[in-house]
Tab-separated table of C-alpha atoms in Angstrom:
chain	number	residue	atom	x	y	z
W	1	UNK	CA	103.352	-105.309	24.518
W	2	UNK	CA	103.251	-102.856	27.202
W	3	UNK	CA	105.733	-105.208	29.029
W	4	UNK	CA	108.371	-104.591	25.997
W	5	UNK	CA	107.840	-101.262	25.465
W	6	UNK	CA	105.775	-99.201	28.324
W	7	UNK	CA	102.871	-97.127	28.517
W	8	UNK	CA	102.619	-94.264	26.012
W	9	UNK	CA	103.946	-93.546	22.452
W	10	UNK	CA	106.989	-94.523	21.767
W	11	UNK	CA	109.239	-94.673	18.339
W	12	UNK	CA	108.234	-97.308	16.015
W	13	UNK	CA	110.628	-100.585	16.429
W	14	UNK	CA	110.427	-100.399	12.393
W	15	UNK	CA	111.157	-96.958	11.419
W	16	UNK	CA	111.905	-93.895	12.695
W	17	UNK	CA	109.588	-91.514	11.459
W	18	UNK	CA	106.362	-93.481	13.278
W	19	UNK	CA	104.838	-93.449	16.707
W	20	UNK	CA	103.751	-96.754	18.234
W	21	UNK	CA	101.321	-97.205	21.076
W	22	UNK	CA	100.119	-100.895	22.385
W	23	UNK	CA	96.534	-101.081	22.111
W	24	UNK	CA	93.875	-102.920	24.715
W	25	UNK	CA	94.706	-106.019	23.019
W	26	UNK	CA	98.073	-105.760	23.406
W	27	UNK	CA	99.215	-105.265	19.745
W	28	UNK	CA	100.571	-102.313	18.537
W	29	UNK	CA	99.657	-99.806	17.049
W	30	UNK	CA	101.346	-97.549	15.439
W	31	UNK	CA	100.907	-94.625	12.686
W	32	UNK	CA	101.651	-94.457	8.716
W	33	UNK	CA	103.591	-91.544	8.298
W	34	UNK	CA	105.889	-92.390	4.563
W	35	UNK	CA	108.816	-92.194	5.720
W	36	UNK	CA	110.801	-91.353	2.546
W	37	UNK	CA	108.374	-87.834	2.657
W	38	UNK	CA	109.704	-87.516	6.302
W	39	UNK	CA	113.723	-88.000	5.665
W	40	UNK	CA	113.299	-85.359	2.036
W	41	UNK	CA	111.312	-83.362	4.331
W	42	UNK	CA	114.662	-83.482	6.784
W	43	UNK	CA	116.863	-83.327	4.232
W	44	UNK	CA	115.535	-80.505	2.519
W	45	UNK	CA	115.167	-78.140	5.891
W	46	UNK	CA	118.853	-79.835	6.725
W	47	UNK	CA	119.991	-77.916	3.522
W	48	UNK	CA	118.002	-74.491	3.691
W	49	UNK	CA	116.543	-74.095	7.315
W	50	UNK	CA	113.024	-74.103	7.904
W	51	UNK	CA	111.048	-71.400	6.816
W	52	UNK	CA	111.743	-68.903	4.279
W	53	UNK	CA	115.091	-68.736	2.416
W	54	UNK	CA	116.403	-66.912	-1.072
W	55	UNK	CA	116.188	-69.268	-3.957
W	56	UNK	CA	119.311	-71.636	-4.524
W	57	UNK	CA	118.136	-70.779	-8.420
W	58	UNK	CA	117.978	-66.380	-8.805
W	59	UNK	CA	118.186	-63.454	-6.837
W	60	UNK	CA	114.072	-62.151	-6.554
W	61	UNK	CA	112.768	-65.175	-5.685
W	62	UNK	CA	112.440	-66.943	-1.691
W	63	UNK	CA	111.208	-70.655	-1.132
W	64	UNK	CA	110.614	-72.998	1.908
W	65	UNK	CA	110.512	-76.839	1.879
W	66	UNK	CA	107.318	-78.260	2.231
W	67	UNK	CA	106.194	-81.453	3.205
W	68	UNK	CA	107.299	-83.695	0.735
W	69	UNK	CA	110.534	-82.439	1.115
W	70	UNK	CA	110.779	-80.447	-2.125
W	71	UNK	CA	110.982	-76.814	-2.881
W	72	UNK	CA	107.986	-73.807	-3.092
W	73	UNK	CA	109.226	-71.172	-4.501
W	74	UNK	CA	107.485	-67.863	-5.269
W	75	UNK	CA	107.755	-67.056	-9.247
W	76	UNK	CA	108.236	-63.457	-9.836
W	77	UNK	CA	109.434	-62.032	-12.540
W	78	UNK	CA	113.539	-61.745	-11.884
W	79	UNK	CA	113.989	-59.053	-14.872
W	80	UNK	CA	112.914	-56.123	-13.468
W	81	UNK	CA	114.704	-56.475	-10.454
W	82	UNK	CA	117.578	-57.383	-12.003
W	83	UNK	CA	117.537	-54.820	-13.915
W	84	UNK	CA	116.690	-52.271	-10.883
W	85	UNK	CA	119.910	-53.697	-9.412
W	86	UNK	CA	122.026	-53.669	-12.272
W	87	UNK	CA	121.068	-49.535	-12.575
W	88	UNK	CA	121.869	-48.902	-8.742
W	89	UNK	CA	125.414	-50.690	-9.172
W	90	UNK	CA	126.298	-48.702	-12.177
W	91	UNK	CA	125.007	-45.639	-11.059
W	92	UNK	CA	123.639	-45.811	-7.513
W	93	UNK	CA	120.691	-45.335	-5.223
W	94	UNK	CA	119.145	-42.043	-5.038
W	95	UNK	CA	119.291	-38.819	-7.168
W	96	UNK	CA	122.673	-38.508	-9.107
W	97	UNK	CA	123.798	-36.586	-11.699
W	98	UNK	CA	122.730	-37.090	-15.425
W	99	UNK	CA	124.871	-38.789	-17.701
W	100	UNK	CA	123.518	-37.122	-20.689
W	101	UNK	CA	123.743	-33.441	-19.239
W	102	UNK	CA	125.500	-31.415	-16.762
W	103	UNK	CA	122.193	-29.650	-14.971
W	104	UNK	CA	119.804	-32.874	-14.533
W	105	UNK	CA	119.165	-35.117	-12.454
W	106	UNK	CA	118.657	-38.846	-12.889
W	107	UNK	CA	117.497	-41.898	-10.360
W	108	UNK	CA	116.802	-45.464	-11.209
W	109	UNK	CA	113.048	-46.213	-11.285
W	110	UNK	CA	111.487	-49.534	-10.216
W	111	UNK	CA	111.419	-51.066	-13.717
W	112	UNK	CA	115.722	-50.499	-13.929
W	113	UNK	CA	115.574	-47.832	-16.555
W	114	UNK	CA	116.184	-43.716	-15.183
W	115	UNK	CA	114.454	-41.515	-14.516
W	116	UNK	CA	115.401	-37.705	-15.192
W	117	UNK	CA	114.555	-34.121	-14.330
W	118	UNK	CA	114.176	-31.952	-17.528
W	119	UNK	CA	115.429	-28.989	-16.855
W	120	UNK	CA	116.693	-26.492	-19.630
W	121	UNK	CA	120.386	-26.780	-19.830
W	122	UNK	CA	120.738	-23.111	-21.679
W	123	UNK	CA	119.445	-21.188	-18.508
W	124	UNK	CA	121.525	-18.421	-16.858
W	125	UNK	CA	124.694	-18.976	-19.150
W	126	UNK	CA	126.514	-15.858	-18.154
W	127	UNK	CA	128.806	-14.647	-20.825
């Protein structure tokens, strides 16, 4: 054994996802790794990259392959946010003016609806 293949671990003559090592008797031995759980494990980090990475599936959510090759991905709730976003596109980030009045001021809250200063409108008209 150690005549065919050396001292040390070396890559399993049967697979490639197992270490071999010959053993006093001269046998080898070698571990059990499943190697289809290996190659979707490869496959799957091939795809996304190891750790963390947006869902393939929404917006809110991030994932990371884990060892049997499949996907684990964190499961929050995608309405709110999309609903955040959807109010910054229309109407931006920050304070802006109201749409419903001319001397208020609105910003989008956390939940995607606005939020509003409510000021008298009638104040100081000067005619």
């Amino acid at each position: 054994c150690c005549k065919k293949y050396g001292k040390g671990s070396f890559k399993s003559p049967n697979d490639s996802c197992n270490t071999c090592k010959c053993n006093q008797n001269g046998d080898l031995d070698c571990t059990k790794n499943d190697c289809n759980k290996k190659n979707k494990y490869d496959e799957c980090c091939k795809k996304y990259g190891k750790g963390s990475f947006k869902s393939p599936n929404d917006s809110c959510n991030t994932c990371k392959c884990n060892q049997n090759g499949d996907l684990d991905c964190s499961k929050n709730s995608c309405n709110k946010k999309n609903k955040y976003d959807e109010c910054c596109n229309k109407y931006g980030k920050g304070n802006f003016k109201s749409p419903y009045d001319s001397c208020n001021t609105c910003k989008c809250n956390q939940n995607g609806d606005l939020d509003c200063s409510k000021n008298s409108c009638n104040k100081g008209s000067k005619y």
